[in-house]
Amino acid sequence: QEQLVESGGGSVQAGGTLRLSCKFSGRDFDAYTVGWFRQAPGKEREFVAAMRWTGGINFYGDFAKGRFTASRDNPRNMAYLQMNNLEPEDTGVYYCAVPFSFAAGFEAAEDCRVWGQGTQVTVSS
């Protein structure tokens, strides 16, 4: 069975920093794209970032560019999302996920086949 578990969320003031972690349990983690999503109250789940298994190219939502950085450590089955200069608008539950395939798409929630439980991020003004 495959599982993803997020950690590292919390409460910070505007301008603060958090680093989220995602632990994968299962086989062939190094062959999978890892996606990050978030969901604010009353809103749809939103694409944040993705990193291909090669580690060569990352993709980010517009709001994340220049502030968030995705990385991964394949031998440890870990993925990370570094979030700098956080804003109140970043508040929400953050998830890591594995898409069905990179070629088929990864920026929509329905593109993903396995999800973590989510970790809460709260940013105060």
PDB file of C-alpha atoms in Angstrom:
ATOM      1  CA  GLN A   1       0.000   0.000   0.000  1.00  0.00           C
ATOM      2  CA  GLU A   2       1.052   3.577  -0.626  1.00  0.00           C
ATOM      3  CA  GLN A   3       0.770   6.428   1.862  1.00  0.00           C
ATOM      4  CA  LEU A   4       1.801  10.066   2.149  1.00  0.00           C
ATOM      5  CA  VAL A   5       2.101  11.867   5.487  1.00  0.00           C
ATOM      6  CA  GLU A   6       2.609  15.633   5.744  1.00  0.00           C
ATOM      7  CA  SER A   7       4.097  17.512   8.668  1.00  0.00           C
ATOM      8  CA  GLY A   8       5.586  20.898   9.486  1.00  0.00           C
ATOM      9  CA  GLY A   9       2.518  23.128   9.478  1.00  0.00           C
ATOM     10  CA  GLY A  10       1.794  25.638  12.198  1.00  0.00           C
ATOM     11  CA  SER A  11       0.946  29.242  12.997  1.00  0.00           C
ATOM     12  CA  VAL A  12       3.242  32.104  11.994  1.00  0.00           C
ATOM     13  CA  GLN A  13       3.071  35.858  11.565  1.00  0.00           C
ATOM     14  CA  ALA A  14       3.116  37.500   8.156  1.00  0.00           C
ATOM     15  CA  GLY A  15       6.610  37.430   6.725  1.00  0.00           C
ATOM     16  CA  GLY A  16       7.484  34.217   8.523  1.00  0.00           C
ATOM     17  CA  THR A  17       8.768  30.916   7.199  1.00  0.00           C
ATOM     18  CA  LEU A  18       7.663  27.281   7.326  1.00  0.00           C
ATOM     19  CA  ARG A  19       9.042  24.109   5.786  1.00  0.00           C
ATOM     20  CA  LEU A  20       6.589  21.302   5.096  1.00  0.00           C
ATOM     21  CA  SER A  21       7.665  17.671   4.856  1.00  0.00           C
ATOM     22  CA  CYS A  22       6.036  14.757   3.046  1.00  0.00           C
ATOM     23  CA  LYS A  23       6.962  11.144   3.802  1.00  0.00           C
ATOM     24  CA  PHE A  24       6.126   8.464   1.239  1.00  0.00           C
ATOM     25  CA  SER A  25       5.575   4.807   2.140  1.00  0.00           C
ATOM     26  CA  GLY A  26       5.547   2.327  -0.711  1.00  0.00           C
ATOM     27  CA  ARG A  27       7.532   1.437  -3.783  1.00  0.00           C
ATOM     28  CA  ASP A  28       9.148   3.443  -6.549  1.00  0.00           C
ATOM     29  CA  PHE A  29       8.976   6.887  -4.978  1.00  0.00           C
ATOM     30  CA  ASP A  30      11.858   7.982  -7.169  1.00  0.00           C
ATOM     31  CA  ALA A  31       9.688   7.390 -10.261  1.00  0.00           C
ATOM     32  CA  TYR A  32       6.834   9.696  -9.167  1.00  0.00           C
ATOM     33  CA  THR A  33       6.126  13.360  -9.534  1.00  0.00           C
ATOM     34  CA  VAL A  34       5.225  14.936  -6.168  1.00  0.00           C
ATOM     35  CA  GLY A  35       2.587  17.648  -6.094  1.00  0.00           C
ATOM     36  CA  TRP A  36       1.632  20.151  -3.413  1.00  0.00           C
ATOM     37  CA  PHE A  37      -1.871  21.580  -3.029  1.00  0.00           C
ATOM     38  CA  ARG A  38      -3.682  23.774  -0.547  1.00  0.00           C
ATOM     39  CA  GLN A  39      -7.288  24.427   0.388  1.00  0.00           C
ATOM     40  CA  ALA A  40      -8.632  27.490   2.167  1.00  0.00           C
ATOM     41  CA  PRO A  41     -12.027  27.446   3.890  1.00  0.00           C
ATOM     42  CA  GLY A  42     -14.844  27.616   1.362  1.00  0.00           C
ATOM     43  CA  LYS A  43     -12.518  27.315  -1.629  1.00  0.00           C
ATOM     44  CA  GLU A  44     -11.464  24.603  -4.045  1.00  0.00           C
ATOM     45  CA  ARG A  45      -8.211  22.740  -3.672  1.00  0.00           C
ATOM     46  CA  GLU A  46      -5.483  24.773  -5.363  1.00  0.00           C
ATOM     47  CA  PHE A  47      -2.230  23.765  -7.033  1.00  0.00           C
ATOM     48  CA  VAL A  48       0.883  25.031  -5.239  1.00  0.00           C
ATOM     49  CA  ALA A  49       3.920  23.241  -6.681  1.00  0.00           C
ATOM     50  CA  ALA A  50       5.169  20.045  -8.297  1.00  0.00           C
ATOM     51  CA  MET A  51       8.549  18.401  -8.688  1.00  0.00           C
ATOM     52  CA  ARG A  52       9.333  15.694 -11.198  1.00  0.00           C
ATOM     53  CA  TRP A  53      11.116  12.519 -10.156  1.00  0.00           C
ATOM     54  CA  THR A  54      14.222  13.636 -12.013  1.00  0.00           C
ATOM     55  CA  GLY A  55      14.468  16.682  -9.747  1.00  0.00           C
ATOM     56  CA  GLY A  56      15.331  18.811 -12.747  1.00  0.00           C
ATOM     57  CA  ILE A  57      12.265  21.016 -13.223  1.00  0.00           C
ATOM     58  CA  ASN A  58       9.743  22.399 -10.742  1.00  0.00           C
ATOM     59  CA  PHE A  59       6.353  23.965 -11.416  1.00  0.00           C
ATOM     60  CA  TYR A  60       4.645  26.557  -9.235  1.00  0.00           C
ATOM     61  CA  GLY A  61       1.352  28.334  -8.967  1.00  0.00           C
ATOM     62  CA  ASP A  62       1.618  32.034  -9.722  1.00  0.00           C
ATOM     63  CA  PHE A  63       1.244  33.063  -6.087  1.00  0.00           C
ATOM     64  CA  ALA A  64       4.103  30.742  -5.078  1.00  0.00           C
ATOM     65  CA  LYS A  65       6.743  31.890  -7.555  1.00  0.00           C
ATOM     66  CA  GLY A  66       9.674  33.527  -5.828  1.00  0.00           C
ATOM     67  CA  ARG A  67       8.460  32.546  -2.344  1.00  0.00           C
ATOM     68  CA  PHE A  68       8.015  28.749  -2.286  1.00  0.00           C
ATOM     69  CA  THR A  69      10.579  26.099  -3.227  1.00  0.00           C
ATOM     70  CA  ALA A  70       9.920  22.382  -3.698  1.00  0.00           C
ATOM     71  CA  SER A  71      12.649  19.803  -3.199  1.00  0.00           C
ATOM     72  CA  ARG A  72      12.993  16.084  -2.621  1.00  0.00           C
ATOM     73  CA  ASP A  73      15.343  13.447  -1.240  1.00  0.00           C
ATOM     74  CA  ASN A  74      14.547  10.256  -3.120  1.00  0.00           C
ATOM     75  CA  PRO A  75      16.730   7.840  -1.098  1.00  0.00           C
ATOM     76  CA  ARG A  76      14.808   8.922   2.020  1.00  0.00           C
ATOM     77  CA  ASN A  77      11.384   8.937   0.310  1.00  0.00           C
ATOM     78  CA  MET A  78      10.934  12.561   1.357  1.00  0.00           C
ATOM     79  CA  ALA A  79       9.617  15.687  -0.303  1.00  0.00           C
ATOM     80  CA  TYR A  80       9.722  19.240   1.045  1.00  0.00           C
ATOM     81  CA  LEU A  81       8.068  22.578   0.475  1.00  0.00           C
ATOM     82  CA  GLN A  82       9.964  25.607   1.744  1.00  0.00           C
ATOM     83  CA  MET A  83       7.640  28.582   2.205  1.00  0.00           C
ATOM     84  CA  ASN A  84       9.167  32.015   2.769  1.00  0.00           C
ATOM     85  CA  ASN A  85       7.609  35.440   3.284  1.00  0.00           C
ATOM     86  CA  LEU A  86       4.239  33.960   4.150  1.00  0.00           C
ATOM     87  CA  GLU A  87       1.092  36.052   3.811  1.00  0.00           C
ATOM     88  CA  PRO A  88      -2.337  35.730   5.456  1.00  0.00           C
ATOM     89  CA  GLU A  89      -3.691  34.639   2.068  1.00  0.00           C
ATOM     90  CA  ASP A  90      -1.483  31.531   2.328  1.00  0.00           C
ATOM     91  CA  THR A  91      -3.604  30.201   5.191  1.00  0.00           C
ATOM     92  CA  GLY A  92      -5.094  26.778   4.508  1.00  0.00           C
ATOM     93  CA  VAL A  93      -4.590  23.044   4.700  1.00  0.00           C
ATOM     94  CA  TYR A  94      -1.596  21.893   2.656  1.00  0.00           C
ATOM     95  CA  TYR A  95      -1.398  18.461   1.051  1.00  0.00           C
ATOM     96  CA  CYS A  96       1.177  16.453  -0.822  1.00  0.00           C
ATOM     97  CA  ALA A  97      -0.021  14.131  -3.554  1.00  0.00           C
ATOM     98  CA  VAL A  98       1.109  11.807  -6.334  1.00  0.00           C
ATOM     99  CA  PRO A  99      -0.386  12.359  -9.803  1.00  0.00           C
ATOM    100  CA  PHE A 100      -1.411   9.479 -12.032  1.00  0.00           C
ATOM    101  CA  SER A 101       1.295  10.581 -14.447  1.00  0.00           C
ATOM    102  CA  PHE A 102       3.189  13.733 -15.232  1.00  0.00           C
ATOM    103  CA  ALA A 103       2.237  13.555 -18.898  1.00  0.00           C
ATOM    104  CA  ALA A 104      -1.483  13.331 -18.102  1.00  0.00           C
ATOM    105  CA  GLY A 105      -1.380  16.415 -15.868  1.00  0.00           C
ATOM    106  CA  PHE A 106      -0.695  17.382 -12.272  1.00  0.00           C
ATOM    107  CA  GLU A 107      -2.185  20.826 -11.596  1.00  0.00           C
ATOM    108  CA  ALA A 108      -5.742  19.670 -10.868  1.00  0.00           C
ATOM    109  CA  ALA A 109      -6.760  17.743  -7.768  1.00  0.00           C
ATOM    110  CA  GLU A 110      -8.397  15.076  -9.936  1.00  0.00           C
ATOM    111  CA  ASP A 111      -5.015  14.403 -11.549  1.00  0.00           C
ATOM    112  CA  CYS A 112      -3.739  12.802  -8.334  1.00  0.00           C
ATOM    113  CA  ARG A 113      -4.199   9.204  -7.185  1.00  0.00           C
ATOM    114  CA  VAL A 114      -2.920   9.286  -3.595  1.00  0.00           C
ATOM    115  CA  TRP A 115      -3.023  12.017  -0.947  1.00  0.00           C
ATOM    116  CA  GLY A 116      -1.681  12.779   2.477  1.00  0.00           C
ATOM    117  CA  GLN A 117      -3.940  13.805   5.352  1.00  0.00           C
ATOM    118  CA  GLY A 118      -2.957  17.475   5.163  1.00  0.00           C
ATOM    119  CA  THR A 119      -1.252  19.884   7.548  1.00  0.00           C
ATOM    120  CA  GLN A 120      -2.677  23.217   8.685  1.00  0.00           C
ATOM    121  CA  VAL A 121      -0.864  26.471   7.906  1.00  0.00           C
ATOM    122  CA  THR A 122      -2.130  29.649   9.556  1.00  0.00           C
ATOM    123  CA  VAL A 123      -0.591  33.060   8.848  1.00  0.00           C
ATOM    124  CA  SER A 124      -1.565  36.040  10.995  1.00  0.00           C
ATOM    125  CA  SER A 125      -1.304  39.661   9.900  1.00  0.00           C
TER     126      SER A 125
END
